[in-house]
Coordinates of C-alpha atoms in Angstrom, one line a residue:
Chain A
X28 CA 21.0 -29.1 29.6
X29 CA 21.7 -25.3 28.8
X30 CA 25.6 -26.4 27.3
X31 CA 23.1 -29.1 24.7
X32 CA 20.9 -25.6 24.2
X33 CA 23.5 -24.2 22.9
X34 CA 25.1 -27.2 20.6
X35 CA 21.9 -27.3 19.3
X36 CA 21.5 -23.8 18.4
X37 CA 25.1 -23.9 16.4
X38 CA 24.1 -27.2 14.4
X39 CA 20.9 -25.6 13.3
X40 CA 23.4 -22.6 12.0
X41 CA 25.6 -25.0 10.7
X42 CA 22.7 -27.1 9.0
X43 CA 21.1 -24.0 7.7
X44 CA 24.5 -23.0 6.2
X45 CA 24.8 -26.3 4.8
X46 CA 21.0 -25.7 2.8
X47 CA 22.4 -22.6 1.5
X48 CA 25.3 -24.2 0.1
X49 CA 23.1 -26.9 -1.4
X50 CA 20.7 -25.3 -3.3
X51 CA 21.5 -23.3 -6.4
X52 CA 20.0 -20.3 -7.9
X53 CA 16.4 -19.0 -8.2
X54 CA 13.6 -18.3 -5.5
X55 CA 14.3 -21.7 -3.3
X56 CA 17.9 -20.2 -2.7
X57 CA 17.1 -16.5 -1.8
X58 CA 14.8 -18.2 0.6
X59 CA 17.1 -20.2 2.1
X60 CA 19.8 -17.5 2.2
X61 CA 16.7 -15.5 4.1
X62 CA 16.4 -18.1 6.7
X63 CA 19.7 -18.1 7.8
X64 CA 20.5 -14.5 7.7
X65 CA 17.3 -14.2 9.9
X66 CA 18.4 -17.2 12.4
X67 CA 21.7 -16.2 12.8
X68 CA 20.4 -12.4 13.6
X69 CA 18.0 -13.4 15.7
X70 CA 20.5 -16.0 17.4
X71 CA 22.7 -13.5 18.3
X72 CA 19.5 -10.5 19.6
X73 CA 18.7 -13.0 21.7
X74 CA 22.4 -13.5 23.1
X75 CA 22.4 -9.5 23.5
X76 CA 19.4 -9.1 24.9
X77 CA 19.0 -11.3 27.2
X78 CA 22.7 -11.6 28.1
X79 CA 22.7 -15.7 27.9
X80 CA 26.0 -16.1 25.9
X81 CA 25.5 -18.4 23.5
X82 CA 29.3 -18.3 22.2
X83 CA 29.9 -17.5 19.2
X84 CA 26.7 -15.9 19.0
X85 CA 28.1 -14.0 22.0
X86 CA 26.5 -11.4 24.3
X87 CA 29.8 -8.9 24.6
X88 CA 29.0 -9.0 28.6
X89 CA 32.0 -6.2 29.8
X90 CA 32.4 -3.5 32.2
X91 CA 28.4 -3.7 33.4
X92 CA 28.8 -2.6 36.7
X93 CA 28.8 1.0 38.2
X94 CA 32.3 0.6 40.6
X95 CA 32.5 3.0 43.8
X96 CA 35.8 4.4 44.8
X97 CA 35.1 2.7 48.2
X98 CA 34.0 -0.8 47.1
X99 CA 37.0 -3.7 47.6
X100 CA 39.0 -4.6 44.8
X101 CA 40.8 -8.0 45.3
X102 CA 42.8 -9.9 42.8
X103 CA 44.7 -12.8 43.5
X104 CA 48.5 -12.7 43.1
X105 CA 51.3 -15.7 42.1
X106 CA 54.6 -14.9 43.4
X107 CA 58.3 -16.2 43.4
X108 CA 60.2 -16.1 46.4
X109 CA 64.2 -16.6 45.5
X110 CA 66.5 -18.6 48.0
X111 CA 67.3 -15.5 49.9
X112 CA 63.4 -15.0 50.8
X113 CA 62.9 -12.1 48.1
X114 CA 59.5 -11.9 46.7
X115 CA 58.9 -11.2 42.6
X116 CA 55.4 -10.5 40.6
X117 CA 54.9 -13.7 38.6
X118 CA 55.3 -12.2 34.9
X119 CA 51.7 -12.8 33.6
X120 CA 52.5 -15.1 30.7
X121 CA 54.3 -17.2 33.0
X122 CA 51.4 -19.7 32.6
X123 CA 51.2 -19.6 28.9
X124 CA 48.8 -21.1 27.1
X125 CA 46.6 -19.9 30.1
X126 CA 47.0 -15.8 31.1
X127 CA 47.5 -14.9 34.4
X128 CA 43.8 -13.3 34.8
X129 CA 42.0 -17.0 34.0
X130 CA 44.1 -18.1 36.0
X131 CA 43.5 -16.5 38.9
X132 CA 39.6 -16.9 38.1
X133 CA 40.7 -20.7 38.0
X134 CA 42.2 -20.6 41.6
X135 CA 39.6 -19.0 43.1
X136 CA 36.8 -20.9 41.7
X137 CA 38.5 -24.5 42.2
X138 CA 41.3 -24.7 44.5
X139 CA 39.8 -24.9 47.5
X140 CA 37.8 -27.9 46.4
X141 CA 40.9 -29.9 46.0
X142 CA 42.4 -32.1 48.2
X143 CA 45.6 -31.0 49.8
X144 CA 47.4 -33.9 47.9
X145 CA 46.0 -31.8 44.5
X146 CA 46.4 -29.0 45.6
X147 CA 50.3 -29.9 46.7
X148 CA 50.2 -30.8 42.7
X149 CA 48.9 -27.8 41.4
X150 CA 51.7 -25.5 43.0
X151 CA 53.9 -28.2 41.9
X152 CA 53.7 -27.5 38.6
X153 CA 52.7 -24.2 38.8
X154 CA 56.6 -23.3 40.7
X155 CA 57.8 -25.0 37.6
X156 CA 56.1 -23.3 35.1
X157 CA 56.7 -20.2 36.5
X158 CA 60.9 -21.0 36.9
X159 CA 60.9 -21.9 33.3
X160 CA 59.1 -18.9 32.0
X161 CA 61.8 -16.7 34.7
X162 CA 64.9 -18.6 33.4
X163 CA 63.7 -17.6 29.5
X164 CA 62.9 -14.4 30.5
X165 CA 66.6 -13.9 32.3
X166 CA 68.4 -15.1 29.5
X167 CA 66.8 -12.8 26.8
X168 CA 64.2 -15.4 25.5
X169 CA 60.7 -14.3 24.8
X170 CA 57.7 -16.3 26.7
X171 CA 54.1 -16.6 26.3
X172 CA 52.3 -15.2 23.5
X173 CA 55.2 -13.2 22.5
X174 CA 57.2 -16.6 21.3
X175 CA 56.8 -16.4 17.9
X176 CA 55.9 -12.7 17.1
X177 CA 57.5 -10.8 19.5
X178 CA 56.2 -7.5 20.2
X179 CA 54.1 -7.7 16.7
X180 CA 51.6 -10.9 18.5
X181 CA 48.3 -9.8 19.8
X182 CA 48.4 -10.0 24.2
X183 CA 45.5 -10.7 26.0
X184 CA 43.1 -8.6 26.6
X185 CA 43.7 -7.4 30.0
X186 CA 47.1 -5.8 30.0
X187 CA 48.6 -6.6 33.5
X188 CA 52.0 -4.6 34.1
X189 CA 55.0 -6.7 33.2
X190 CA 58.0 -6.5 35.4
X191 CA 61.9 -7.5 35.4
X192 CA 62.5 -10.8 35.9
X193 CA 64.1 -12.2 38.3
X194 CA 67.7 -13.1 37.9
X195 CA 68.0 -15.9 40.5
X196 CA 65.7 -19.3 40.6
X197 CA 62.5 -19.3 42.0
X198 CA 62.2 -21.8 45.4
X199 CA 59.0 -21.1 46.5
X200 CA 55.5 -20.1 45.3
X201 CA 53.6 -17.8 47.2
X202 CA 49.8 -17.3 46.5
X203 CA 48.1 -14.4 47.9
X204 CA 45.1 -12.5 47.7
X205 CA 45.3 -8.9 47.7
X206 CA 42.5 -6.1 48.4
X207 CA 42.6 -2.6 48.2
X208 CA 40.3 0.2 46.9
X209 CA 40.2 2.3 43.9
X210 CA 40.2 5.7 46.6
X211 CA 43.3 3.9 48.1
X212 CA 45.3 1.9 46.1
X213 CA 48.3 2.1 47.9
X214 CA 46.9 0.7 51.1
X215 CA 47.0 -2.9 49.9
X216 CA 45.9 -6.1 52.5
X217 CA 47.4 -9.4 51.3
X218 CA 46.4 -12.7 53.0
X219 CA 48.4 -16.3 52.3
X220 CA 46.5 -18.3 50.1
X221 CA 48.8 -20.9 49.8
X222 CA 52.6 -21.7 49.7
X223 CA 54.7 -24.3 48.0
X224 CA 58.3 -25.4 49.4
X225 CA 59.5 -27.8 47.7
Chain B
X4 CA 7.7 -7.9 8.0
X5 CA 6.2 -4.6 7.7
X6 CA 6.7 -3.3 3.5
X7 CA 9.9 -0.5 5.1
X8 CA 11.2 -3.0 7.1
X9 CA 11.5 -5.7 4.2
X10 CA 12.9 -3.0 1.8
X11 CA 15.8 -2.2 3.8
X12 CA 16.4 -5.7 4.7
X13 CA 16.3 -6.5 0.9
X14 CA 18.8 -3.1 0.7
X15 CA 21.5 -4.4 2.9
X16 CA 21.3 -8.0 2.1
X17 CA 20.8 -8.0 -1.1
X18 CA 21.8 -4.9 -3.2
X19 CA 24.0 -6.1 -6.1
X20 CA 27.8 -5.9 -4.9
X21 CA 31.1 -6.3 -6.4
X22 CA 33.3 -9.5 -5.3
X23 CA 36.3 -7.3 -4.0
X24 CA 34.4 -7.1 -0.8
X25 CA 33.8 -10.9 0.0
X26 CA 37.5 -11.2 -1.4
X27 CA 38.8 -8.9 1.1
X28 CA 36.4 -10.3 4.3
X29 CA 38.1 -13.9 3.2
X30 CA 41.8 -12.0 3.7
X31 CA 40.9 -10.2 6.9
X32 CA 39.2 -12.7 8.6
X33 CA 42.1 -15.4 7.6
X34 CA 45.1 -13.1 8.5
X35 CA 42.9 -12.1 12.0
X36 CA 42.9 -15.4 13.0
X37 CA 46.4 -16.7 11.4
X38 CA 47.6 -13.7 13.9
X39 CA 46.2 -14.9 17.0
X40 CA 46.9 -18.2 16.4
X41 CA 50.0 -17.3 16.5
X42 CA 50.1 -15.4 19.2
X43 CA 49.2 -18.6 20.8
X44 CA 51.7 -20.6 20.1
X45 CA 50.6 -23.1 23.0
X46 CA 47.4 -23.3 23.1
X47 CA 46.9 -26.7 22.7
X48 CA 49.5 -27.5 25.5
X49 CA 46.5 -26.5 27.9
X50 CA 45.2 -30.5 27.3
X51 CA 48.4 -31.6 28.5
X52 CA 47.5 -29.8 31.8
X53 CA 47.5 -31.6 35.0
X54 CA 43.7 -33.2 35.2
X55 CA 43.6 -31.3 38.2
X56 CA 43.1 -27.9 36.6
X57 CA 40.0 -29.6 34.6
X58 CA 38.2 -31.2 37.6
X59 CA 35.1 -29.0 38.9
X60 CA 34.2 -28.2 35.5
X61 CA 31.3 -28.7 33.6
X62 CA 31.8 -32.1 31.2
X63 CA 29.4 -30.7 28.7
X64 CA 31.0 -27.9 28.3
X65 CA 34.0 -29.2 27.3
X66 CA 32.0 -31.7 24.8
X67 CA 30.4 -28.5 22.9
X68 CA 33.5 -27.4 22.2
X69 CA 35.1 -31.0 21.2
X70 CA 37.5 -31.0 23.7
X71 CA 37.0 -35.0 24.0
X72 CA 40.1 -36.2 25.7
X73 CA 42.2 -36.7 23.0
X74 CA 46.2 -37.2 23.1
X75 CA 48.5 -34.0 22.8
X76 CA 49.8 -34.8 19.8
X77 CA 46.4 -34.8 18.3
X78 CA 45.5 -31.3 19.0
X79 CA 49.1 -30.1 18.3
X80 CA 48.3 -31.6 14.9
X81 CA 45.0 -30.0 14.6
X82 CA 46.3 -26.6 15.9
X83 CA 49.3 -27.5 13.0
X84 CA 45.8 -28.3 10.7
X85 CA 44.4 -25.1 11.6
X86 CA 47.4 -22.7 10.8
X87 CA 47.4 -24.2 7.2
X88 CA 43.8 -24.6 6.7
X89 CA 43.8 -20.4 7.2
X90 CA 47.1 -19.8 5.1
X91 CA 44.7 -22.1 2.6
X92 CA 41.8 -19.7 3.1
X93 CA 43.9 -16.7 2.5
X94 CA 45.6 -17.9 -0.4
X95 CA 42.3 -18.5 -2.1
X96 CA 43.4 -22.4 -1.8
X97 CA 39.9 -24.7 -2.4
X98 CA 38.5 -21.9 -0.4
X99 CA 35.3 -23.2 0.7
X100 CA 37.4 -26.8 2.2
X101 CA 40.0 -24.2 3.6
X102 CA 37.0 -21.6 5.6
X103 CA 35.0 -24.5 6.5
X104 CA 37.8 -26.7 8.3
X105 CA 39.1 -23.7 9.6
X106 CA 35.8 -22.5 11.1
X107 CA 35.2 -26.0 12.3
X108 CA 39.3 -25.7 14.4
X109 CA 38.9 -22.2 15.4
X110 CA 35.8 -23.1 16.9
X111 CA 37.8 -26.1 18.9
X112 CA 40.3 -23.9 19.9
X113 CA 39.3 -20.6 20.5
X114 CA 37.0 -21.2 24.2
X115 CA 39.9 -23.8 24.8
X116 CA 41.9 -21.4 27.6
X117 CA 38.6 -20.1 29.1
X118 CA 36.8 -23.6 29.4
X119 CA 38.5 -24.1 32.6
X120 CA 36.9 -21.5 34.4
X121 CA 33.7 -21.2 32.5
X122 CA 34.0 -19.0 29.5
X123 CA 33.6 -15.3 30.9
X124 CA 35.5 -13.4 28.5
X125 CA 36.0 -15.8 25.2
X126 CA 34.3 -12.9 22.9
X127 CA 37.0 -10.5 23.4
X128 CA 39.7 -13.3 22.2
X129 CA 39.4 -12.3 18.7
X130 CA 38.5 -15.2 17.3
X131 CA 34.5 -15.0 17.9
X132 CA 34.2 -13.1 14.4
X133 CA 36.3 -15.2 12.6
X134 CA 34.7 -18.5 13.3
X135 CA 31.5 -17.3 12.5
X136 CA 32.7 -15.6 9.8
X137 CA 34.7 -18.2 8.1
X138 CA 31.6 -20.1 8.4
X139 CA 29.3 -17.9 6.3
X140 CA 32.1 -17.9 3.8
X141 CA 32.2 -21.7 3.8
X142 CA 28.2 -21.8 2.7
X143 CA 28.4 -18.3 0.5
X144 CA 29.4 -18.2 -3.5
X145 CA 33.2 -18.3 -3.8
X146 CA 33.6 -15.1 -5.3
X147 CA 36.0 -14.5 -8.5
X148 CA 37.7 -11.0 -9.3
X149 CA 36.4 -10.7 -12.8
X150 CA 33.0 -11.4 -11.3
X151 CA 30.0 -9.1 -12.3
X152 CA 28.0 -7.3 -9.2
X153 CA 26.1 -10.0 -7.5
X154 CA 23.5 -10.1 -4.3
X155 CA 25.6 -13.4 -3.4
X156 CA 28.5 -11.5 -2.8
X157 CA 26.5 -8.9 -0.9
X158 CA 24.6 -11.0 2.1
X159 CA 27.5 -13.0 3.2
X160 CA 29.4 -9.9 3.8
X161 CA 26.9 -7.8 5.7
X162 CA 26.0 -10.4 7.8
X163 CA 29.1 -10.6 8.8
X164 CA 29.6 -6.7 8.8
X165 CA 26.4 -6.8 11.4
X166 CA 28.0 -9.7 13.2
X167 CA 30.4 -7.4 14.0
X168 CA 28.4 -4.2 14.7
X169 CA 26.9 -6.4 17.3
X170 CA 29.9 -6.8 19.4
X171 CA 29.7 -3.3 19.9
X172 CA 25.6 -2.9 20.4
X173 CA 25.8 -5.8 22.5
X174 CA 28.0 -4.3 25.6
X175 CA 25.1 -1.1 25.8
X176 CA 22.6 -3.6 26.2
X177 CA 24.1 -5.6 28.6
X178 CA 25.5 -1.9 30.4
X179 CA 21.5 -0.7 30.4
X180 CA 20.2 -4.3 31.9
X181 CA 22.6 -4.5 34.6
X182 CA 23.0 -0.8 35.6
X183 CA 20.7 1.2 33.7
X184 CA 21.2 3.7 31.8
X185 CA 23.3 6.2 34.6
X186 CA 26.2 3.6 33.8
X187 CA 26.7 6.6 31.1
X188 CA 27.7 9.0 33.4
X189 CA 30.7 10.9 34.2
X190 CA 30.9 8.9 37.8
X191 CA 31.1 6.0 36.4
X192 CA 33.6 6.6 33.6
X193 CA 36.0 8.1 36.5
X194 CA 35.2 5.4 39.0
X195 CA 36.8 3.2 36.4
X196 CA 39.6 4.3 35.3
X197 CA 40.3 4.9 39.1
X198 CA 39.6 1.3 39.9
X199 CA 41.5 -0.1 36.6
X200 CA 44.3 2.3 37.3
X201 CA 44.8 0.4 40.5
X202 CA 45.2 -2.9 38.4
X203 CA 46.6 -2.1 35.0
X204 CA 48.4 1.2 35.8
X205 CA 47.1 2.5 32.1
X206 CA 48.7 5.7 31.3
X207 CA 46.0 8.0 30.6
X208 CA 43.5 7.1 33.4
X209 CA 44.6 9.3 36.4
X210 CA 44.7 12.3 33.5
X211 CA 41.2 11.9 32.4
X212 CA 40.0 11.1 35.9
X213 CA 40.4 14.2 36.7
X214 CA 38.4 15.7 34.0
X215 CA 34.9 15.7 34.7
X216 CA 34.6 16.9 31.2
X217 CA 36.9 14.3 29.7
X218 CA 35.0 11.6 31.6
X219 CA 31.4 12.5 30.2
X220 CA 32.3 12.8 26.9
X221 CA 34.1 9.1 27.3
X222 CA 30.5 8.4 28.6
X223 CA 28.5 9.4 25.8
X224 CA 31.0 9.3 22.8
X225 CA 30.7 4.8 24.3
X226 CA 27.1 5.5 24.5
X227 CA 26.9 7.0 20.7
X228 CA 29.6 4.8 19.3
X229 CA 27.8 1.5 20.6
X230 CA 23.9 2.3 19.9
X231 CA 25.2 3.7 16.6
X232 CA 27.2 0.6 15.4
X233 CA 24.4 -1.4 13.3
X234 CA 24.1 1.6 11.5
X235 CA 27.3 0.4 9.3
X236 CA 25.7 -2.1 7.6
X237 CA 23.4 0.2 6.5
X238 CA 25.3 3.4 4.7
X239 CA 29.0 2.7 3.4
X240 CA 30.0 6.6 4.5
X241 CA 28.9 5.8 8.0
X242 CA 30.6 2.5 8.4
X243 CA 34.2 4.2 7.5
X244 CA 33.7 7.1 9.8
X245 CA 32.8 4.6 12.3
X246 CA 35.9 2.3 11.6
X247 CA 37.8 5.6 11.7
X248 CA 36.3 6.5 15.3
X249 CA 36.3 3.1 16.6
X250 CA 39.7 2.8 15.7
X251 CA 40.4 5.8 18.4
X252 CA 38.1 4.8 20.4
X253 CA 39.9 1.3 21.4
X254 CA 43.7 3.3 21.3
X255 CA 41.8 5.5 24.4
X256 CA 40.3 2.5 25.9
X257 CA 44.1 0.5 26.0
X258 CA 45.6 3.8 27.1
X259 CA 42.8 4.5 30.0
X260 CA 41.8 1.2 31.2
X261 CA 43.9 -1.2 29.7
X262 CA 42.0 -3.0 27.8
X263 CA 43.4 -4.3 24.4
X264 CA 40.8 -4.8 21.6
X265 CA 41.8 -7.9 19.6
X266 CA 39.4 -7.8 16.7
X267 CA 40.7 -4.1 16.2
X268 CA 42.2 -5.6 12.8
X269 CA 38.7 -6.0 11.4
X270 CA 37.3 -2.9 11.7
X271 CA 38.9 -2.9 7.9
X272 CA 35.6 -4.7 7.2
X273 CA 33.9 -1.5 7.5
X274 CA 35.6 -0.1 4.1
X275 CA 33.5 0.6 1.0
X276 CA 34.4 -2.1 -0.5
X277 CA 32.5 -1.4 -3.5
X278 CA 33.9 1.7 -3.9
X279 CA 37.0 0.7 -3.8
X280 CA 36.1 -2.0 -6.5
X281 CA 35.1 0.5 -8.4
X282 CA 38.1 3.1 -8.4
X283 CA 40.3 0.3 -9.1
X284 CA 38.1 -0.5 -12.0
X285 CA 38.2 3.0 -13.3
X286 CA 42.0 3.3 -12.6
X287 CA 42.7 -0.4 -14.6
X288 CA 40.3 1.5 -17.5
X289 CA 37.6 -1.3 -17.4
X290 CA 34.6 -1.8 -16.3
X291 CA 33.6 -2.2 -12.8
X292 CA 33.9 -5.6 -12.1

């Protein structure tokens, strides 16, 4: 109901646009130009205030909390294991179009509702994605977002560190979840999420 | 509307303005968007996904946004559609067609990597103002160098200008309703960079962290920048100083935290446009235009 709230409130945009464009000149115009100014203002107060993002009239919802040195940080992390059991960061653009940040968001919203058949699938292609992207990066080729621009395209967002790739094939995929806090970063606890051998 | 209110309303929206600025909002919002695009060179790959990576999600969702189970090659050739519909837009090419299909793709594409976990951070793409954007351009007066001052080349563009003040007024408020207003503290400017430090590994954050100083002025130079912004649509002079200090503002944010500010680019929006309209008039030796 809330995603045909939404629809809604971008047709009437779109259809109050569309008036605009319609009529020509005089009082009836600057009227109609006033109606749309003030729905799309209003539109988009209403996102802000009331944080309900109705994208594009979006609410900028970012960095609202107030962290503690002591509270848990986890992120989850994608990993290649080469064939003599040595363990490489997963370059995030490996998964281009999708950064490694969604999907991590995507893994620990939905993979545990798969069944182990899908989620045998998932890794599947993720090991391959993630060899392909390695192979590109080995041999001097540019991946991700950087294809066509090189160092001149716009990243995501988030910057996560980029490493060296790995000069020999990925085997295995190793997904873990790692926690740590901001007062001690270096003490890090990583538990097995999953692992694909093919 | 109270009489004050209504007069500045009618001051920003509707004050006679050269067509230079409209011009140059077509350009930047164009070239914006023909840049991430770009820099996305696979987006539409993302339908080609296995379906399990679209199971759990919400259906309607997906609908809003057209994503209607259509073949690969179909959104490659409207990702291909939207590429030239921009370069269209830019080159002043049936420019209302061009900003209105390109709106109309952007708006496809640009949720398209987030839909599969629900949309959290699809403002900060840098697409958000540009849809929108080319929108009001598709419904606004195509404006024409040699045009004369005009209200209709003024409203398009402040909207748009506000539309983007908001993405800066818009993180306060949501910082004051889920934290209140101590989120503006030293604390929790430290507390960050500590914690993104941890994930990013930003140059500058263990530096400032360890200013107390450097932290509340981070703190309150957010809070100032943010509550300030809609004040640009208000007094050109403002709106450069605050391009100029925004423009630092996100080079300390990527070098503290991490964080890369897309829509940096359009912070060019923020130029007197008018006054630039007029010094090039005065430097051709004619007449404003």
């Amino acid at each position: 109901m809330s995603e045909l709230l939404r629809l809604g409130s971008f047709l009437v945009f779109l259809a109050l646009g569309a008036r605009v464009r319609r009529i020509r000149g005089g009082a009836p115009r600057r009227r109609a130009v006033n109606v749309l100014l003030g729905y799309s203002v209003a539109l988009s107060l209403l996102a802000g205030a009331t944080q309900r993002d109705d994208w594009p009239f979006s609410s900028h919802t970012i960095a609202v909390g107030r962290p503690r040195l002591d509270a848990p940080i986890c992120m989850t992390e994608f990993s290649g294991v080469d064939a003599s059991g040595g363990e490489w960061r997963i370059d995030p653009y490996s998964w281009s179009p999708l950064y490694d940040s969604i999907l991590q968001f995507w893994f620990e919203q939905r993979y545990e509702r798969l069944s182990s058949e899908a989620q045998g699938g998932v890794l599947r292609f993720l090991l391959a994605k993630a060899e392909a992207a390695r192979a590109r990066l080995a041999s001097g080729k540019r991946i991700g977002f950087e294809r066509r621009l090189g160092p001149a395209a716009s990243p995501y967002w988030l910057l996560l560190p980029r490493r060296p790739a790995a000069p020999t094939a990925y085997v295995r995929l190793r997904v873990q979840r790692a926690c740590w806090t901001a007062a001690s970063p270096q003490q890090r606890t990583r538990t097995l999420l999953a692992e694909h051998r093919p | 509307m109270p009489g004050a209110a209504w007069r500045l309303w009618e001051r920003v929206f509707f004050r006679p303005a050269a067509p230079l600025g409209l011009l140059a909002c077509r350009w930047l919002v164009s070239l914006q968007a023909l840049w991430i695009l770009l820099s996305r060179p696979d987006l539409p790959e993302l339908v080609s996904w296995p379906a399990e990576f679209w199971s759990g999600g919400d259906p309607l969702l997906r609908a809003r946004f057209g994503l209607l189970g259509l073949p690969l090659a179909v959104e490659r050739g409207l990702y291909a559609a939207a590429h030239l519909s921009l370069l269209g837009a830019l080159l002043g090419v049936a420019p209302g067609v061009a900003c209105a299909a390109s709106a109309a793709l952007l708006y496809h594409f640009a949720p398209l990597e987030e839909l599969l976990v629900g949309m959290p951070h699809t403002s900060f793409g840098g697409l958000t103002l540009p849809v929108l954007a080319l929108f009001v351009l598709a419904f606004a007066e195509r404006p024409r160098w040699r045009d004369a001052p005009s209200a209709e080349f003024r409203w398009p563009l402040a909207l748009i200008q506000l539309l983007f003040a908001f993405s800066y007024l818009f993180p306060t408020l949501a910082k004051l309703r889920y934290s209140g207003p101590g989120w503006f503290t030293g604390d929790t400017i430290r507390n960050y960079l500590l914690g993104n430090h941890s994930i990013t590994q930003a140059p500058w954050a263990l530096a400032l962290a360890g200013s107390p100083a450097a932290c509340w002025a981070i703190a309150l130079g957010t809070l100032a920048l943010e509550l300030l912004s809609p004040l640009t649509v208000v007094w050109p002079g403002f709106a450069l100083a605050f391009a100029l200090v925004a423009l630092a503002f996100h080079y300390g944010i990527l070098q503290a935290i991490g964080y890369f500010f897309p829509s940096a680019p359009l912070l060019l929006l923020f130029l007197d446009w008018d006054g630039i309209a007029r010094a090039l008039a005065r430097r051709g030796g004619s007449s404003p235009p």
